[in-house]
Coordinates of C-alpha atoms in Angstrom, one line a residue:
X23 CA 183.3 51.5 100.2
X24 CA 183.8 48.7 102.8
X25 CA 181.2 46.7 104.4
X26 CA 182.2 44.9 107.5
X27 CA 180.5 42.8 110.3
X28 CA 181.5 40.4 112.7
X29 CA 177.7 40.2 114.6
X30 CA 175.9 37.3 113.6
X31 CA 172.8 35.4 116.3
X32 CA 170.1 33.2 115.7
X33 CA 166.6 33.4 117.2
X34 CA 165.0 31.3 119.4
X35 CA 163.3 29.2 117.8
X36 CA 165.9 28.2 115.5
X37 CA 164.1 29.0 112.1
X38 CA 165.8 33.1 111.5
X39 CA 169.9 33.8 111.7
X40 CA 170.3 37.9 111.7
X41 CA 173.5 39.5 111.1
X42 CA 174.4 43.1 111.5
X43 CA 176.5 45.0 108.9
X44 CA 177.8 48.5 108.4
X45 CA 179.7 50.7 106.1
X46 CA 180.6 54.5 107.3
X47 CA 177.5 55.6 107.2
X48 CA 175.0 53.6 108.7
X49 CA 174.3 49.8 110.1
X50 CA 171.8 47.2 109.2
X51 CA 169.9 44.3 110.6
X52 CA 170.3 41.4 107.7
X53 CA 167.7 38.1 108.4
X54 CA 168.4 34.9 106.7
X55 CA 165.2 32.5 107.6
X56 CA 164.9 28.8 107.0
X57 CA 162.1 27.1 104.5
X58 CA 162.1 23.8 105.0
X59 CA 160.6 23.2 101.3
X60 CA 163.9 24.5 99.8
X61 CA 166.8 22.9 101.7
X62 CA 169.4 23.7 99.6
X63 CA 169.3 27.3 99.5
X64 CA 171.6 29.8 101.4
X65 CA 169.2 31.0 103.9
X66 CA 168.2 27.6 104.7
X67 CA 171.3 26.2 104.8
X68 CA 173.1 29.2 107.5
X69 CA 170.2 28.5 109.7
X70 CA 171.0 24.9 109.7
X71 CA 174.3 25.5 110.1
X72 CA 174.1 28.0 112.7
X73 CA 171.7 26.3 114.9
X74 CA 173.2 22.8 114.5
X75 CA 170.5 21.3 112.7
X76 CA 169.7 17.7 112.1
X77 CA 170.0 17.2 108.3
X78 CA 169.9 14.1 105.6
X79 CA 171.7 15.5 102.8
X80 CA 175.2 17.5 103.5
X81 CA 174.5 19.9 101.2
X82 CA 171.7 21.1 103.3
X83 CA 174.1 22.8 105.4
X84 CA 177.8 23.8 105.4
X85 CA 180.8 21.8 106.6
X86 CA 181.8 24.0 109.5
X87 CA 180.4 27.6 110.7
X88 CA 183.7 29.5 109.0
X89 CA 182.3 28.6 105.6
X90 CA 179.1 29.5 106.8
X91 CA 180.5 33.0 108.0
X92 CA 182.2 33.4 104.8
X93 CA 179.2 32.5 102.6
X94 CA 176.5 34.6 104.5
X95 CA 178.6 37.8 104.4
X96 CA 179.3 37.9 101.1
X97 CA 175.7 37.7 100.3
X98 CA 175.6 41.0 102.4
X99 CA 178.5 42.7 100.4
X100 CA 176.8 41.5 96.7
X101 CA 173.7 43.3 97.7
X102 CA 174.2 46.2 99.8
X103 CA 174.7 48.9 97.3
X104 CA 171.3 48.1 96.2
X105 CA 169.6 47.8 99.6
X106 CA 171.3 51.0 100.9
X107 CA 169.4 52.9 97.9
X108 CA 165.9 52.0 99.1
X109 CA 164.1 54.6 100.8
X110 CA 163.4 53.1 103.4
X111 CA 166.2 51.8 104.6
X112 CA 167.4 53.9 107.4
X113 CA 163.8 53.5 109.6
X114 CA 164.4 52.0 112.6
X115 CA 162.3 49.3 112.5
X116 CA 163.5 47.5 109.2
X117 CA 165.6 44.5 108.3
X118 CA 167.3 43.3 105.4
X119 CA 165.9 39.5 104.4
X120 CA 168.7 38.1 102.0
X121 CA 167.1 35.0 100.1
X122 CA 167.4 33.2 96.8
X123 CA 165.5 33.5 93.5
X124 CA 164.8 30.3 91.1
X125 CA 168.2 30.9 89.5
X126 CA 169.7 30.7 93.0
X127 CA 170.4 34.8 92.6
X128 CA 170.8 37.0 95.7
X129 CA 167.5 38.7 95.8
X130 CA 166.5 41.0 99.1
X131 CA 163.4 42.8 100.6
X132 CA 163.0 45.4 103.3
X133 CA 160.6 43.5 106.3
X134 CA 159.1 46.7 108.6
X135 CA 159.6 44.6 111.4
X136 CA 155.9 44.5 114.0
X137 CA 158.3 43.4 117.1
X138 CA 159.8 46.9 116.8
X139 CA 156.4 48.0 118.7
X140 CA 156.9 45.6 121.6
X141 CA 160.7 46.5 121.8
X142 CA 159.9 50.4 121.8
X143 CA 156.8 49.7 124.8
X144 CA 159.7 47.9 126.7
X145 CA 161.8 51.2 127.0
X146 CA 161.2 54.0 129.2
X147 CA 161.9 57.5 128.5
X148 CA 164.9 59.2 130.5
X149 CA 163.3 60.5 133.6
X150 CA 161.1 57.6 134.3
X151 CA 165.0 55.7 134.6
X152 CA 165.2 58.0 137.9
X153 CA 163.1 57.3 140.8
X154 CA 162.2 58.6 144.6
X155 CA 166.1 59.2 145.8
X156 CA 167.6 57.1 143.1
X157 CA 170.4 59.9 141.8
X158 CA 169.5 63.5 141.5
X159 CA 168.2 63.6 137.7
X160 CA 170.6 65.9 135.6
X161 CA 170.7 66.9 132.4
X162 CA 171.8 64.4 130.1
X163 CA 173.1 64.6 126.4
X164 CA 170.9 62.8 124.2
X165 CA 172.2 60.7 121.0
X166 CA 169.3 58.7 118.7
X167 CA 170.7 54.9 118.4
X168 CA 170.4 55.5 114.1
X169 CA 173.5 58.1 114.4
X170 CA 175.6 55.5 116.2
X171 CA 177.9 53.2 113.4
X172 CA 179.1 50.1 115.5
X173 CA 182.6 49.2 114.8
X174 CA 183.7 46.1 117.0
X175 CA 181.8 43.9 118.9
X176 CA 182.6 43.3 122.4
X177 CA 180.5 40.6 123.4
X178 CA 178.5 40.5 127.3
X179 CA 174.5 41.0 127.8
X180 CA 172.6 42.7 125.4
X181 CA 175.1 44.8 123.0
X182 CA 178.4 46.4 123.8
X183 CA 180.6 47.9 120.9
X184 CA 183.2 50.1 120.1
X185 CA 181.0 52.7 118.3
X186 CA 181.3 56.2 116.4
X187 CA 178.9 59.5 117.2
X188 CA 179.8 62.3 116.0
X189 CA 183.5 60.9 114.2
X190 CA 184.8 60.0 118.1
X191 CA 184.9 56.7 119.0
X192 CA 182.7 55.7 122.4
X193 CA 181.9 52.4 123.8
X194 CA 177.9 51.9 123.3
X195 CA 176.4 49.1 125.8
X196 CA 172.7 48.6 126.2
X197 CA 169.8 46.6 124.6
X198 CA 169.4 47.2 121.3
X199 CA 166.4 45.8 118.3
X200 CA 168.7 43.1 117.8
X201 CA 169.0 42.0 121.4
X202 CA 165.2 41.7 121.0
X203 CA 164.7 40.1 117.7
X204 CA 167.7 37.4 119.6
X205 CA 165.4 36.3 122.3
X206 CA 162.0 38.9 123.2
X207 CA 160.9 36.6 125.9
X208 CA 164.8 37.3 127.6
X209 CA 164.4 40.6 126.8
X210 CA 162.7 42.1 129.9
X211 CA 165.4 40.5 132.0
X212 CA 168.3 41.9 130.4
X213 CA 166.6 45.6 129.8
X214 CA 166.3 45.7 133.7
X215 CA 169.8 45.1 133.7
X216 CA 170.5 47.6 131.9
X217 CA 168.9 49.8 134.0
X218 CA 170.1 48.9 137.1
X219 CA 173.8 49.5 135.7
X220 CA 172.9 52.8 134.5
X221 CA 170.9 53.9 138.0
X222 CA 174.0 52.1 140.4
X223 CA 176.6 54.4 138.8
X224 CA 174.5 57.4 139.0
X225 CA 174.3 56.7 143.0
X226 CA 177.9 55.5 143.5
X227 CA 179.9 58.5 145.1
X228 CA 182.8 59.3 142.8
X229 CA 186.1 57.6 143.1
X230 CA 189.5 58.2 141.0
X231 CA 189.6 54.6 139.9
X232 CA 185.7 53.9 139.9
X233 CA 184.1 54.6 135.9
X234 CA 182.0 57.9 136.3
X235 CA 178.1 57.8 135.2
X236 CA 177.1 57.7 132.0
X237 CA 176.2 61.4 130.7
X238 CA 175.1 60.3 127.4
X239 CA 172.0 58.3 126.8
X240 CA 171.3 56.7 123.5
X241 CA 168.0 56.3 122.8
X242 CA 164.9 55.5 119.9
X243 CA 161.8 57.3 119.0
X244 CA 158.8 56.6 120.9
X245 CA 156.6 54.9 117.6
X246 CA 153.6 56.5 119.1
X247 CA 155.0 59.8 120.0
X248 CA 158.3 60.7 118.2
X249 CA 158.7 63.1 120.7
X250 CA 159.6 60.9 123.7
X251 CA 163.2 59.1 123.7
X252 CA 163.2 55.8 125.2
X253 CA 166.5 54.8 126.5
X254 CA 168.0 51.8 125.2
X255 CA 171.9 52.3 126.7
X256 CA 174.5 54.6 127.4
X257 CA 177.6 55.4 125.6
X258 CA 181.3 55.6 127.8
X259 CA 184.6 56.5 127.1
X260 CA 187.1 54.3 124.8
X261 CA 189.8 53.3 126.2
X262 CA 192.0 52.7 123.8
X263 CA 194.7 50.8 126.5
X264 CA 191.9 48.2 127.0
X265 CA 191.9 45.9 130.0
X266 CA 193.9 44.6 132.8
X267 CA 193.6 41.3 131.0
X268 CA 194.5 42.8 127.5
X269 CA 197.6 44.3 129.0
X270 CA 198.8 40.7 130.1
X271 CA 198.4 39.5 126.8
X272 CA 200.0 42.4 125.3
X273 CA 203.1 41.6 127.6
X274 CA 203.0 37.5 127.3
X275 CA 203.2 38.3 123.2
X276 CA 205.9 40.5 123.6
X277 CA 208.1 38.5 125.6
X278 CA 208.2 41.4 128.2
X279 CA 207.3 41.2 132.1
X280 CA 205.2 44.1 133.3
X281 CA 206.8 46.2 135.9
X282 CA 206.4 45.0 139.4
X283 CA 205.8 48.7 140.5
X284 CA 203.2 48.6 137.8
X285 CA 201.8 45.5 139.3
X286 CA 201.3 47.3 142.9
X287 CA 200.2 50.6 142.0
X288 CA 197.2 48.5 140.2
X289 CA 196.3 46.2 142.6
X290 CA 196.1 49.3 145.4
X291 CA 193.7 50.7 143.0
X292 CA 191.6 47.7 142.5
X293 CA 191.5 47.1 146.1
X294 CA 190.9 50.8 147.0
X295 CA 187.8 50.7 144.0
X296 CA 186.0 48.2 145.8
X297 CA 186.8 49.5 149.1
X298 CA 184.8 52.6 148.4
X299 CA 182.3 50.7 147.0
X300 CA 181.6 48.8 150.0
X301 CA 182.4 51.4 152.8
X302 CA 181.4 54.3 151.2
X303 CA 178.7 53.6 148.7
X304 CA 177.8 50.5 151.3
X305 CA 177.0 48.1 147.9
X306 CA 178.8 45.6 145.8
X307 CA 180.8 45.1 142.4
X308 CA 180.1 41.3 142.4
X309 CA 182.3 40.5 139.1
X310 CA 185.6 41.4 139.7
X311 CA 187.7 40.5 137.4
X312 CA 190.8 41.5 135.3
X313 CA 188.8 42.3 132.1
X314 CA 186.6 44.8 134.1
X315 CA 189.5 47.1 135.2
X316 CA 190.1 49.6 131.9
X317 CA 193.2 51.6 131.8
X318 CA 192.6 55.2 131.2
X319 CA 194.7 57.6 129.5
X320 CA 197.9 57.8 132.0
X321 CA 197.3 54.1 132.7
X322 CA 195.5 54.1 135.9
X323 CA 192.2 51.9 136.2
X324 CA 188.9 52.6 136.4
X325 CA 186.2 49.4 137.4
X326 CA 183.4 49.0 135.0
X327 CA 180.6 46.5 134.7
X328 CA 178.1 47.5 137.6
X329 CA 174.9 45.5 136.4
X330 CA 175.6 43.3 139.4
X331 CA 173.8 40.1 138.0
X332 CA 176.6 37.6 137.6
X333 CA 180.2 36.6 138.4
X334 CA 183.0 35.3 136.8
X335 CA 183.5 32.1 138.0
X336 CA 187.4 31.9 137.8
X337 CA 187.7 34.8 140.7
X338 CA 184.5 34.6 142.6
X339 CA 184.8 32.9 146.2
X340 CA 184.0 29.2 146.7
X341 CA 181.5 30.5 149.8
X342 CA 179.9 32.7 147.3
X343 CA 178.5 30.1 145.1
X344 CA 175.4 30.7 146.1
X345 CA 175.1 26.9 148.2
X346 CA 175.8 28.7 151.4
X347 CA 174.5 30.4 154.5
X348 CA 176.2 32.9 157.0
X349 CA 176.0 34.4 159.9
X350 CA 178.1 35.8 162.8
X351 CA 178.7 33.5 166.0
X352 CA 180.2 36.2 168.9
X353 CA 183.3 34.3 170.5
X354 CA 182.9 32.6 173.2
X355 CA 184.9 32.5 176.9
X356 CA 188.0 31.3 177.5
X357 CA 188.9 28.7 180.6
X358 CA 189.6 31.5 183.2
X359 CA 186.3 33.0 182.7
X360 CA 187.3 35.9 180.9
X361 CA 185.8 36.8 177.6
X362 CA 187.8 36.0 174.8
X363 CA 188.9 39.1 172.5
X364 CA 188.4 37.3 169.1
X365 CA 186.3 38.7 166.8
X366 CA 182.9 36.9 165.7
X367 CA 183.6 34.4 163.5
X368 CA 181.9 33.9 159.9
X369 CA 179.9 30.5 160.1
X370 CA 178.8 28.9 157.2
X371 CA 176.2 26.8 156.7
X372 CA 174.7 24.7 153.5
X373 CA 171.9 25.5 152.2
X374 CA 169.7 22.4 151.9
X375 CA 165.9 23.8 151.3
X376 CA 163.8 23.7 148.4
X377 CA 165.3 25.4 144.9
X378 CA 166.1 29.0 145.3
X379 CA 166.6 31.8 142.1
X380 CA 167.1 35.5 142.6
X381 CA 168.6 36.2 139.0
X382 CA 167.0 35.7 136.1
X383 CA 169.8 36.3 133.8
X384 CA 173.2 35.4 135.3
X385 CA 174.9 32.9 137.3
X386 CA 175.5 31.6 140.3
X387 CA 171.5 32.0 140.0
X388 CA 170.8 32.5 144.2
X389 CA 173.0 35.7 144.7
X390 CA 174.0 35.6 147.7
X391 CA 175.6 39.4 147.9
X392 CA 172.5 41.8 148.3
X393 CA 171.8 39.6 151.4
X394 CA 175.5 39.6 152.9
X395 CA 175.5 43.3 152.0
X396 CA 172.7 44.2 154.5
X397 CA 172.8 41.2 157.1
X398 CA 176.5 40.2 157.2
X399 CA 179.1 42.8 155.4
X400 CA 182.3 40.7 157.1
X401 CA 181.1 37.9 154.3
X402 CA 180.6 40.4 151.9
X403 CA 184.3 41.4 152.7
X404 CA 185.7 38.1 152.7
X405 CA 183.9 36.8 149.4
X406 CA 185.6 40.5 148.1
X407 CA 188.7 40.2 149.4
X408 CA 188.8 36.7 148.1
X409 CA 188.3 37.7 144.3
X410 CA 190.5 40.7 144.7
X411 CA 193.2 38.1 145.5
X412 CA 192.8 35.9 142.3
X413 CA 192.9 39.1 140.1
X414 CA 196.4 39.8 142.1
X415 CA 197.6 36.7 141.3
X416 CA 197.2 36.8 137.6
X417 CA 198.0 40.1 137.6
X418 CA 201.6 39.2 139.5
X419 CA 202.0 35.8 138.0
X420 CA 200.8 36.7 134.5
X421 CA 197.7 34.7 133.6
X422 CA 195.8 35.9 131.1
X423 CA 192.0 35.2 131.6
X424 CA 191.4 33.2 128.7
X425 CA 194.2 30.5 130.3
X426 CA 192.4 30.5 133.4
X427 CA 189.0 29.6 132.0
X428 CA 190.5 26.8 130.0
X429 CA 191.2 24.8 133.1
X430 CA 188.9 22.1 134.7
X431 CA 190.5 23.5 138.3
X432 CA 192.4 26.4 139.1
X433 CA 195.4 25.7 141.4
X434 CA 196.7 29.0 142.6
X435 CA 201.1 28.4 142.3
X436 CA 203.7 30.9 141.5
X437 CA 205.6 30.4 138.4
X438 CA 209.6 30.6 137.7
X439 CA 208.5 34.3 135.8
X440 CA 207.5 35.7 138.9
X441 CA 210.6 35.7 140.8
X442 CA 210.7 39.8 140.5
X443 CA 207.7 39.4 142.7
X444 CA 208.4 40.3 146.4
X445 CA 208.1 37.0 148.7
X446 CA 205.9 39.2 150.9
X447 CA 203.4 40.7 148.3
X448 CA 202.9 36.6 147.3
X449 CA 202.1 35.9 151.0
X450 CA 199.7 38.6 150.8
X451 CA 198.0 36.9 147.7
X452 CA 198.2 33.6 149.3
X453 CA 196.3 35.2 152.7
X454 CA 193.4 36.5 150.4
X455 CA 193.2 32.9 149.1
X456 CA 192.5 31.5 152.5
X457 CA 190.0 28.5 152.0
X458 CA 188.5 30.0 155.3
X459 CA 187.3 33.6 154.9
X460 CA 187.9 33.9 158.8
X461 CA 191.8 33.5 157.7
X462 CA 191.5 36.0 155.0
X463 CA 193.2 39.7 155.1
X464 CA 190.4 42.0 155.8
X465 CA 189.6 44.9 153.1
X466 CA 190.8 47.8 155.1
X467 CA 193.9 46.3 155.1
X468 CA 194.6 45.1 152.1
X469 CA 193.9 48.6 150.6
X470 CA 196.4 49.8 153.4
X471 CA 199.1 47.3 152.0
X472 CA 199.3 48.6 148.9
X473 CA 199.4 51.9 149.5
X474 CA 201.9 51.5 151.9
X475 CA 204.2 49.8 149.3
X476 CA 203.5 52.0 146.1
X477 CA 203.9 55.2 148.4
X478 CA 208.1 53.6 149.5
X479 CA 208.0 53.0 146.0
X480 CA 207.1 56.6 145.1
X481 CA 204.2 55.4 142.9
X482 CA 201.6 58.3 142.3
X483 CA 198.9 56.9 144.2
X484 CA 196.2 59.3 145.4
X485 CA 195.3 58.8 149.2
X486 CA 191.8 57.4 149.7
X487 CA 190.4 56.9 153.0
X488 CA 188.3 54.0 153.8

């Protein structure tokens, strides 16, 4: 039997550190809470350690959080055989609390949690998730959150993880007990999140490189009425080629250049995913980025990540920070009298009035998007066009995402290693980079560029009309 975990978060008010284990069979909440009367014991000691704690005595914590790691889950491994016997322990609303007898012995009791209430009454059932003209309802297969056994963590709001249902492996993301027992007062925020990922995808119109709906809902028990099923996420396809970002790090270990062909077939699909979604569906991905571009099976991509409540900073446009204004000024004459044939230009203005927020869980915090979407789509288009760009450019010049972050400023150059790259596709990069979005390649025709080169290329590309 092997018992494994990599979850571990604290609470917020620093006193409770839970970790999440499983074997084959089944997963469990584990809670290590602090006493301050008994410094020295284990529980007291991970919280410390975990939540930085002030402490007098060294021995009151643990010299760096790997040691802590270690410590805490082999406490889970010396009890669980024992835990996993109680009859209780598969109800939902039940956690593990690992402490310390007199003789500094693992000891553990089964705590039937009273939050559980409050995080089931936060949930709605499946239909309510459906409203007015948001998606035709359909029938949906339903999987209860107890048969799910997570297997890797993948970090982002809430709780995404490679997951098995039903011995196939599935990607699980919602807000699960444990995202509540983390923070309940940031709960509400990032269930409504949740949501609103789950009802966009249902409305986008479908799109060869766009992730389809979810058609499986994970849900709990109603505590009051086990015969309602509250939603708490949605399970999609694994994809077991991962990421645009994981392939770049596949190819950087391995010495190996990705194909250039490779390299235009994906960026026509990027570009002609979030064309669709702003022509077409007339909305917004907001955080485009390498790492939300999965690979399917016969390697073409498919955008994920539709909860529209942040942005990567490394690829989101400098105008898009959420410090300005736009609008559209019409072009004016020209000497003769005549009416100039420029388009309007995008003028942007900073914002200098009072503090503005419009989401509670995410950054920049004044989205500016929504607003561009419905008063100003050329900004929209620019701020799109703008990010699509800096995904090229890693994608092109191979920078992995975790290389980008690590800089104080990013300074777009070409490298020696991309000299396979065509001097034209790197001027096309360099015109979605404009510092002015007026100077910027519009979306139309950066979709059109690509599929112009992959088709001379005899890439399979499928035509899609924006």
């Amino acid at each position: 039997m092997e018992v494994e975990g990599d979850l571990i978060w604290g609470n917020d008010s620093e006193s409770e550190v839970f970790a999440e284990a499983h074997d084959r069979n089944r997963c469990i909440i584990f809670r290590f809470s602090r006493n301050p009367k008994s410094p020295e014991s284990l529980a007291t000691r991970i919280v410390t350690c975990y939540h930085h704690l002030p402490v007098e005595d060294p021995g009151h914590t643990f010299p760096d959080m790997a040691s802590m790691r270690e410590a805490l889950w082999f406490s889970i491994r010396e009890v669980w055989v024992q835990c996993t016997r109680h009859p209780s322990i598969t109800a939902a609303d039940i956690t593990v609390e690992i402490y310390e007898d007199g003789q500094r012995q693992y000891q553990w009791r089964i705590s039937h949690e009273s939050l559980y209430d409050r995080y089931t009454a936060s949930l709605l059932p499946v239909r309510s998730l459906f409203r007015g003209e948001e998606a035709k309802f359909q029938e949906h297969i339903i999987v209860d959150y107890s048969s799910l056994v997570p297997i890797r963590h993948l970090g982002g709001r809430g709780r995404t993880a490679v997951v098995t249902s039903s011995k196939m492996f599935f990607v699980f993301k919602g807000v699960d007990f444990g995202t509540f027992l983390e923070s309940p007062k940031d709960f509400t925020p990032q269930r409504d999140v949740c949501y609103h990922e789950i009802r966009t995808m249902s409305l986008l119109p479908p799109h060869p490189n766009i992730m389809p709906p979810p058609n499986t809902f994970v849900t709990v028990k109603n505590v009051t009425d086990d015969r309602q099923n509250l939603v708490c996420g949605a399970l999609y396809p694994f994809m077991s080629h991962g990421t645009m970002d994981d392939q770049i790090e596949t190819a950087k270990a391995s010495g190996i250049r990705l194909p250039p062909i490779c390299k235009a077939t994906w960026c026509f699909q990027m570009a002609s995913a979030i064309a669709h979604a702003h022509f077409t569906a007339h909305t917004f991905h907001m955080d485009i980025k390498l790492s939300n571009f999965l690979l399917d099976t016969n390697r073409n991509l498919l955008l994920i990540d539709w909860e529209q409540s942040g942005a990567a900073l490394h690829t989101l446009a400098p105008e898009a920070d959420g410090s300005w204004d736009v609008k559209e000024v019409a072009a004016g004459s020209s000497s003769s009298g005549t009416a100039d044939s420029a388009v309007p230009r995008l003028v942007y203005d900073k914002y200098d009035g009072p503090y503005r927020e419009n989401l509670a869980w995410g950054r920049p915090k004044w989205n500016v998007f929504p607003g561009w979407r419905d008063t100003c789509p050329r900004a929209l288009d620019a701020a799109e066009v703008f990010s699509l760009g800096r995904c090229m450019w890693m994608l092109m010049d191979e920078v992995t995402e975790q290389e980008i972050e690590e800089c104080d400023e990013i300074v777009v150059s070409w490298s020696d290693y991309s000299a396979d790259i065509p001097d034209d596709w790197k001027g096309l990069v360099n015109r979605c980079l404009a510092p002015d979005p007026n100077e910027r390649i519009g979306l139309k025709e950066l979709v059109d560029f690509w599929r112009t080169v992959t088709c001379k290329a005899g890439a399979q590309t499928e035509f899609i009309k924006v």
